[in-house]
XYZ file of C-alpha atoms in Angstrom:
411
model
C 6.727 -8.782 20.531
C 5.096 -12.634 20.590
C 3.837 -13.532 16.906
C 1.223 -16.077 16.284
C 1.610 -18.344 12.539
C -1.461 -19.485 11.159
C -1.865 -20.674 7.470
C -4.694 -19.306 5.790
C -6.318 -20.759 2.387
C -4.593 -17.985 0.520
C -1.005 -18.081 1.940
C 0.248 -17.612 5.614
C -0.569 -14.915 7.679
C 1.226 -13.391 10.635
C -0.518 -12.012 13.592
C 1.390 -9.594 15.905
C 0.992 -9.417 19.877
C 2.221 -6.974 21.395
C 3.110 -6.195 25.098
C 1.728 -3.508 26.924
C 5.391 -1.847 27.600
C 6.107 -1.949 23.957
C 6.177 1.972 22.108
C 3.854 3.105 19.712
C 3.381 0.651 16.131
C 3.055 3.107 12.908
C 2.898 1.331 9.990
C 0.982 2.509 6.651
C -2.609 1.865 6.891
C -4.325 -0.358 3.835
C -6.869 -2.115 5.443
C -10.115 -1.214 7.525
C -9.526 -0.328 11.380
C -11.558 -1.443 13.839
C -11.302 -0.072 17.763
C -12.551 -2.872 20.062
C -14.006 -1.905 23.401
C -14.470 -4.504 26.702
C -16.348 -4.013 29.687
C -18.669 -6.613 30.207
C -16.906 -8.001 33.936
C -13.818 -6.612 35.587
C -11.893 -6.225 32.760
C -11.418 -2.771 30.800
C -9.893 -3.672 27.480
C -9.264 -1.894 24.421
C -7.489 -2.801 21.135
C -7.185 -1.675 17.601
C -6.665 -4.198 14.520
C -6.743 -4.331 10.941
C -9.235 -6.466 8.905
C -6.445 -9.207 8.156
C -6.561 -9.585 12.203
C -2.917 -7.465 13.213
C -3.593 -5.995 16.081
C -2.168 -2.650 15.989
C -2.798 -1.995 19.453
C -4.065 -2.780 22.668
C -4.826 -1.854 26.402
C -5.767 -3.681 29.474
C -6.463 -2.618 32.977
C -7.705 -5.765 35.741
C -9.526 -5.341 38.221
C -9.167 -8.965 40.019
C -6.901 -7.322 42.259
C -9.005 -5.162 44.028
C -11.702 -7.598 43.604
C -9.791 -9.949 45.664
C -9.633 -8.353 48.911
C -13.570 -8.269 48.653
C -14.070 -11.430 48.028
C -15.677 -11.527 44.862
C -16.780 -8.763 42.360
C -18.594 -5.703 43.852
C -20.724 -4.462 41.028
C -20.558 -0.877 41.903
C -17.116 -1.252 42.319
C -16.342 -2.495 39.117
C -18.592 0.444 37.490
C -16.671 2.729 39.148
C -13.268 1.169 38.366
C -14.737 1.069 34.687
C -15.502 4.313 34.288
C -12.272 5.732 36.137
C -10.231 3.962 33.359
C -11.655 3.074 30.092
C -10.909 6.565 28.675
C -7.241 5.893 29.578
C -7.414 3.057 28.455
C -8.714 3.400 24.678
C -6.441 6.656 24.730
C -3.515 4.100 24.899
C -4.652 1.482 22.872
C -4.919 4.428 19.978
C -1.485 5.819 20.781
C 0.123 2.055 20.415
C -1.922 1.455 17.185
C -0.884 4.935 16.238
C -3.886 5.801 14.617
C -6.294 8.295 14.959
C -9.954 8.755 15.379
C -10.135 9.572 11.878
C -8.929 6.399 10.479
C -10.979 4.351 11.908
C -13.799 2.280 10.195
C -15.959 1.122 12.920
C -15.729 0.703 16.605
C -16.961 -2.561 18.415
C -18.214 -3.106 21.600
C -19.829 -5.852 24.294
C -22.835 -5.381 25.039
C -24.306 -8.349 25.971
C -24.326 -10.736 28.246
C -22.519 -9.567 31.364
C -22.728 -6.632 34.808
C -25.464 -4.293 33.828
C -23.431 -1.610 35.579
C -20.352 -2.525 33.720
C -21.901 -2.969 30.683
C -23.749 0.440 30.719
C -20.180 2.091 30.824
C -18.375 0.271 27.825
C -21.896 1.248 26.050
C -22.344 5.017 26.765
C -18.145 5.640 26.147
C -18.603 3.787 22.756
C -21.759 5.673 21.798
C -20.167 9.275 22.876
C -17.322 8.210 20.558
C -19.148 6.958 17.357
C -21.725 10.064 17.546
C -18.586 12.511 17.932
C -16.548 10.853 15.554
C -19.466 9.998 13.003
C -18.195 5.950 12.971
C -20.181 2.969 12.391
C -21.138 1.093 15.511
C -20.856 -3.013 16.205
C -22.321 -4.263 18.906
C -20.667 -7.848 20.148
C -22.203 -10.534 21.921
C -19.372 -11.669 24.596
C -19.773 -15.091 24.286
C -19.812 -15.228 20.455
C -16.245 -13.247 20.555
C -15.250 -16.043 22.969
C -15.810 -18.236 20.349
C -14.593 -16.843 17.356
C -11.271 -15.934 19.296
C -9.492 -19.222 17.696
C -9.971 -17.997 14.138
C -7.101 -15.388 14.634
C -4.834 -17.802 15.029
C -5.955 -21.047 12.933
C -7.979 -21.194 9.938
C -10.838 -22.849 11.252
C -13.677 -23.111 9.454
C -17.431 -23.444 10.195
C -19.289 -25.392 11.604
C -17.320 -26.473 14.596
C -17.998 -27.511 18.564
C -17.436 -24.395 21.009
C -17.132 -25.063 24.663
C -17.200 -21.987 26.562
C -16.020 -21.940 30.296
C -15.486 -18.991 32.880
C -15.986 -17.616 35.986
C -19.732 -16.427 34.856
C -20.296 -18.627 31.715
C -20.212 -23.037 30.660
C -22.310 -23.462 27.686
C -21.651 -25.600 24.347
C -22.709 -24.399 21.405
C -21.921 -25.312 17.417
C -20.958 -22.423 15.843
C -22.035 -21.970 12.206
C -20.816 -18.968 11.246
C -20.243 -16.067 12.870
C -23.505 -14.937 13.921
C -25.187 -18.364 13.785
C -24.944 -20.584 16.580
C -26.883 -23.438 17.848
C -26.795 -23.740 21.962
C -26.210 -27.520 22.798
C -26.141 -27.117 26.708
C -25.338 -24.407 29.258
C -24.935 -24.324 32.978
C -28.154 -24.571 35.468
C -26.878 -22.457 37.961
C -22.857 -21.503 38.288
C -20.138 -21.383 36.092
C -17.238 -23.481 37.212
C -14.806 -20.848 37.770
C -17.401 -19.522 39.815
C -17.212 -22.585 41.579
C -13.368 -23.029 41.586
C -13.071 -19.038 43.003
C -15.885 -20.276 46.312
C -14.154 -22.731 47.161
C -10.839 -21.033 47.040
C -12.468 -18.657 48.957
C -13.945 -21.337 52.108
C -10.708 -22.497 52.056
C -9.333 -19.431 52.710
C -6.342 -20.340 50.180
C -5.783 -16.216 49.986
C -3.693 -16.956 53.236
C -1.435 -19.278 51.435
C 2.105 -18.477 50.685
C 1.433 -20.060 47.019
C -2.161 -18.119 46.313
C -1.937 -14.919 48.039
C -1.396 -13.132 44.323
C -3.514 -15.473 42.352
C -7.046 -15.891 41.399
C -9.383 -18.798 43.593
C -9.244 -20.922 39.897
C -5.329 -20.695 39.504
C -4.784 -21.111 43.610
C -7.105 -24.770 42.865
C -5.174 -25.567 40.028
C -1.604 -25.093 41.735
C -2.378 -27.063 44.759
C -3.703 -29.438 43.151
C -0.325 -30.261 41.651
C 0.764 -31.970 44.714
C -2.578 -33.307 45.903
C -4.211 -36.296 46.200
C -7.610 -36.424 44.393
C -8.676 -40.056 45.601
C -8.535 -38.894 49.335
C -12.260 -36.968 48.812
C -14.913 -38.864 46.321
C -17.111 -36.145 45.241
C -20.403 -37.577 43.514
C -19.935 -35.695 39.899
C -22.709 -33.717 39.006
C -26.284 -34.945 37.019
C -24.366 -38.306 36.313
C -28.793 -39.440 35.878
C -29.183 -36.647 33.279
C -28.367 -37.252 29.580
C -28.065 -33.951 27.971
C -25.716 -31.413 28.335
C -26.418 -28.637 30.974
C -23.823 -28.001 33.535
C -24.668 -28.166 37.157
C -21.679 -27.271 39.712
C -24.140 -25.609 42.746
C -24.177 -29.319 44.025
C -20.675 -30.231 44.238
C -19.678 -26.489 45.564
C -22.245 -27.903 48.648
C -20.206 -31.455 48.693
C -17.092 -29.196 49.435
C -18.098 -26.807 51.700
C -19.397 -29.797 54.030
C -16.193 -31.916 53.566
C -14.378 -28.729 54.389
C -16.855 -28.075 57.921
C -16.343 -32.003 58.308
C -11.996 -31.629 58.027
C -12.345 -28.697 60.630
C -13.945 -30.218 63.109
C -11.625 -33.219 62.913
C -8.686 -30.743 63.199
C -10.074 -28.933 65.610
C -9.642 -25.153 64.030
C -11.960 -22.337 62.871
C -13.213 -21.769 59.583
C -10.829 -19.074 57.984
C -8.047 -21.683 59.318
C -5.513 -23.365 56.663
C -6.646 -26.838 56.679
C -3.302 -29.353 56.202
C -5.348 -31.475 53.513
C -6.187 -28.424 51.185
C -4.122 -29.766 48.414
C -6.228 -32.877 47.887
C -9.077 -30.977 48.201
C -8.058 -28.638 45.550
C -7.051 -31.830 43.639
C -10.444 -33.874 44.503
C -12.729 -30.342 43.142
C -10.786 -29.598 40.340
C -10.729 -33.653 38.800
C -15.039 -33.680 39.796
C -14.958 -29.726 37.446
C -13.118 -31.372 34.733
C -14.600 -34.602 34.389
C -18.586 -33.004 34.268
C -17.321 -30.308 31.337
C -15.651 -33.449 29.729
C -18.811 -35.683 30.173
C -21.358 -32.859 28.790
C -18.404 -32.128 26.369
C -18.074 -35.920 25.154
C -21.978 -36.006 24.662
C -22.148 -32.797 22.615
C -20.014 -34.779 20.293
C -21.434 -37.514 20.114
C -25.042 -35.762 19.188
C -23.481 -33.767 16.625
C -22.212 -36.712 14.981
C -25.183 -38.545 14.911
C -27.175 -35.455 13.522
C -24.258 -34.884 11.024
C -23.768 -31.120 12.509
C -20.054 -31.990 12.436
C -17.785 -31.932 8.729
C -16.481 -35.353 8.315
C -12.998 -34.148 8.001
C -10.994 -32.305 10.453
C -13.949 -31.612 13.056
C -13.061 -29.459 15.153
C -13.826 -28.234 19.130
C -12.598 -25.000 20.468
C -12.408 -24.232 23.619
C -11.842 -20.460 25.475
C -12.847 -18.568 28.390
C -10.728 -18.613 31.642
C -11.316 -21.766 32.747
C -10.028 -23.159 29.833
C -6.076 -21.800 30.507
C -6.732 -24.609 33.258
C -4.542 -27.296 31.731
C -5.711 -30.293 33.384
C -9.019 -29.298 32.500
C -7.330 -29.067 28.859
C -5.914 -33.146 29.190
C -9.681 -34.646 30.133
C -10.734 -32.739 27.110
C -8.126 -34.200 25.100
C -8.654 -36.960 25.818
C -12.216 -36.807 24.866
C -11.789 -35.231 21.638
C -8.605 -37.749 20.836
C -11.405 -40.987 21.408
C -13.697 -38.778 18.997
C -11.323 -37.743 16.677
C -11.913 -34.340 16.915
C -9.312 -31.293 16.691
C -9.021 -29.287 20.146
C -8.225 -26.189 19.704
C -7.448 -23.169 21.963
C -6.774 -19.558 21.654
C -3.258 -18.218 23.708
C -4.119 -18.116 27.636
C -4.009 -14.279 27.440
C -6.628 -14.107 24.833
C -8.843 -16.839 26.615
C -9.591 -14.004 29.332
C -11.795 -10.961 28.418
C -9.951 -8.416 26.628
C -10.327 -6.020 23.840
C -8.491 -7.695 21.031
C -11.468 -10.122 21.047
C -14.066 -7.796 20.633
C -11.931 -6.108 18.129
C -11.273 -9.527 16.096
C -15.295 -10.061 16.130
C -15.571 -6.702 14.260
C -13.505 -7.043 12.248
C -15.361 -10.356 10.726
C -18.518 -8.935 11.338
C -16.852 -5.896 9.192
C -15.908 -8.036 6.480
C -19.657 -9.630 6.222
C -21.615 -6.609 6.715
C -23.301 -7.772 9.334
C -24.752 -6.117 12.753
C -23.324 -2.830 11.582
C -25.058 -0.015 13.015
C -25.111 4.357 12.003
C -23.719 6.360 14.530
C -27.238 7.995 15.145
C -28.901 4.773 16.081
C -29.657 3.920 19.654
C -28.394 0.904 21.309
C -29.367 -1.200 24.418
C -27.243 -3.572 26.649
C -28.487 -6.448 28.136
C -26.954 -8.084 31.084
C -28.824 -11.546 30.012
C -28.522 -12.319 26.649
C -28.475 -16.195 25.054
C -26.599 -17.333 22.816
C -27.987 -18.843 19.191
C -30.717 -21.132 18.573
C -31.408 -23.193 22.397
C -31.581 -26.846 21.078
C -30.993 -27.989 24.589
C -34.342 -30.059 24.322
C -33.779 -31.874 21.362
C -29.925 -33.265 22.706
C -31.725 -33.677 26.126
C -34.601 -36.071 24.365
C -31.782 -38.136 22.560
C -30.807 -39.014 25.789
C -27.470 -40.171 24.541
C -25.564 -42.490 27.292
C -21.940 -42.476 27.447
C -19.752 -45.206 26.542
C -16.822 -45.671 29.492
C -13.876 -43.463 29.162
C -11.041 -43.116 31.819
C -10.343 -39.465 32.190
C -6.642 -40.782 33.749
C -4.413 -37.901 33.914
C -0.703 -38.159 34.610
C 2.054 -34.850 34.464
């Protein structure tokens, strides 16, 4: 069992993880349950926690495995896997918890933004349950359990900076409290894992000793360990536009013709290792980090100058997949050390869609009375869904220009 310290305002409280081989957790329940439920990608998560954030339970089943011998995510296919597991899947996250049905307070589930197909599953298992069981139902917005993800582990306090980053999401926001958010920038047409798992892809890095078992993000950021990033000069993305949207289309393009350019110089077929895929990886990942820290970097810099910000301890937290990328982590440290802001991440495993999110983000919904829905009422998901207030314009017109900052990283 891996436990997570975090001092609260009224003492120090102690957050349990527990592995997925571990037996069933009884303890005496005092506090309101609440049964989390995930579907929104290729995940199928499930987890049970108590309002002071203990997570009594949890299950996960991937589906990046399957996914991976396709090539990218099959919709249908990830409905079907969905719906072939989520019932085992809550079944075991209640049996770890070891609670019942009964005990229960409310159950929480995504359903919005994500797959309409996988969405539609989570939705209809969650609203079979509630009506059976007579529970109060929570929907979640996925991105706004991204962001509130950091609060189970450190007491941070609103308002603060959120960069979220995936394979399907990059958007900053300022979150104001847990159903208030303002949406600073978001991407204009991929996410960078997105682009990270394409290029991974053209590259054919799935044939690669190293990568065969990984994901197209984590294959990037292992190779590019012992690459050379100055050997390809990729032209970083909307470098004329001061606002900050994300825009990686453009240098997935820049890639894919470098890539075409290096096989025809080395005279093999596409599908073909290529013996400079290292710097490459190295060259992509550098041009993926410095754009998030750029449009990251200028988020701050607006919110300071509109006072959005607390003077003391600001803080930006940063989740989604992308962000277990740790040299993506250093350029953002080093932005937020030349701000002076606090960079904060949830544990890799919870930086990934899973249950115990979704859970966490009813339970402080729970605890504010807010978005709680009867049993009887009917709910909708929507596969496109933004998030907040979109203020995009406004930090667009301030056109705030950067002042030079070396984004030098060194292991």
């Amino acid at each position: 069992m891996f436990a997570f310290k975090a001092s609260a305002q009224q003492g120090t409280r102690m957050f349990r993880v527990k592995t997925l081989s571990k037996c069933v957790f009884r303890r005496k329940i005092s506090s309101r349950l609440v049964l989390g439920i995930e579907t929104s990608c290729d995940e199928t998560g499930a987890a049970v926690m108590d309002e002071t954030g203990l997570i009594l339970g949890e299950s996960l089943h991937s589906q990046k495995e399957v996914h991976m011998k396709t090539g990218g995510i099959i919709p249908t296919v990830a409905q079907r896997l969905h719906r072939e597991n989520i019932g085992r899947v809550v079944q075991e996250a209640m049996e770890r918890s070891g609670v019942t049905q009964s005990q229960l307070s409310a159950v929480a589930t995504t359903v919005k933004p994500g797959l309409a197909l996988s969405l539609g599953i989570g939705l209809d298992f969650s609203l079979n349950f509630v009506k059976l069981h007579q529970k109060p139902f929570i929907p979640i917005h996925h991105m706004e359990a991204h962001a509130l993800t950091v609060r189970m582990f450190q007491p941070v306090v609103f308002p603060f900076l959120v960069l979220l980053v995936s394979g399907g999401h990059s958007l900053l926001a300022l979150a104001r409290g847990i159903d208030d958010f303002l949406l600073l920038g978001q991407t204009l047409d991929e996410a960078p894992g997105d682009t990270m798992d394409k290029v991974a892809r053209r590259l054919s890095l799935i044939k690669h000793p190293k990568c065969s078992m990984i994901s197209g993000g984590q294959a990037i950021e292992l190779l590019a360990r012992d690459g050379d990033r100055l050997k390809f000069l990729f032209k970083p993305p909307m470098g004329a536009h001061y606002d900050c949207n994300f825009s990686f289309a453009g240098l997935r393009n820049q890639v894919t013709m470098s890539i075409q350019k290096k096989e025809v110089e080395e005279g093999v077929e596409q599908g073909t290792l290529l013996s400079c895929v290292n710097d490459i990886a190295a060259a992509t990942q550098h041009t993926v980090a410095s754009h998030i820290a750029k449009r990251t970097h200028r988020a701050i810099l607006f919110c300071k100058a509109k006072g959005l910000l607390p003077s003391c301890n600001p803080t930006l937290v940063v989740s989604g997949g992308v962000a277990s990328n740790q040299y993506i982590r250093k350029t953002l440290k080093i932005v937020t050390d030349t701000t002076g802001l606090h960079l904060l991440c949830p544990p890799s495993k919870f930086c990934t869609d899973n249950g115990v999110m979704i859970a966490w983000n009813g339970v402080e919904r729970l605890r504010e009375g807010k978005g709680i829905l009867s049993h009887t009422e009917e709910v909708n998901y929507e596969p496109k869904a933004p998030l907040g207030v979109n203020i995009t314009a406004e930090v667009k017109e301030a056109a705030i220009k950067l002042p030079p900052l070396k984004l030098r990283i060194t292991d």
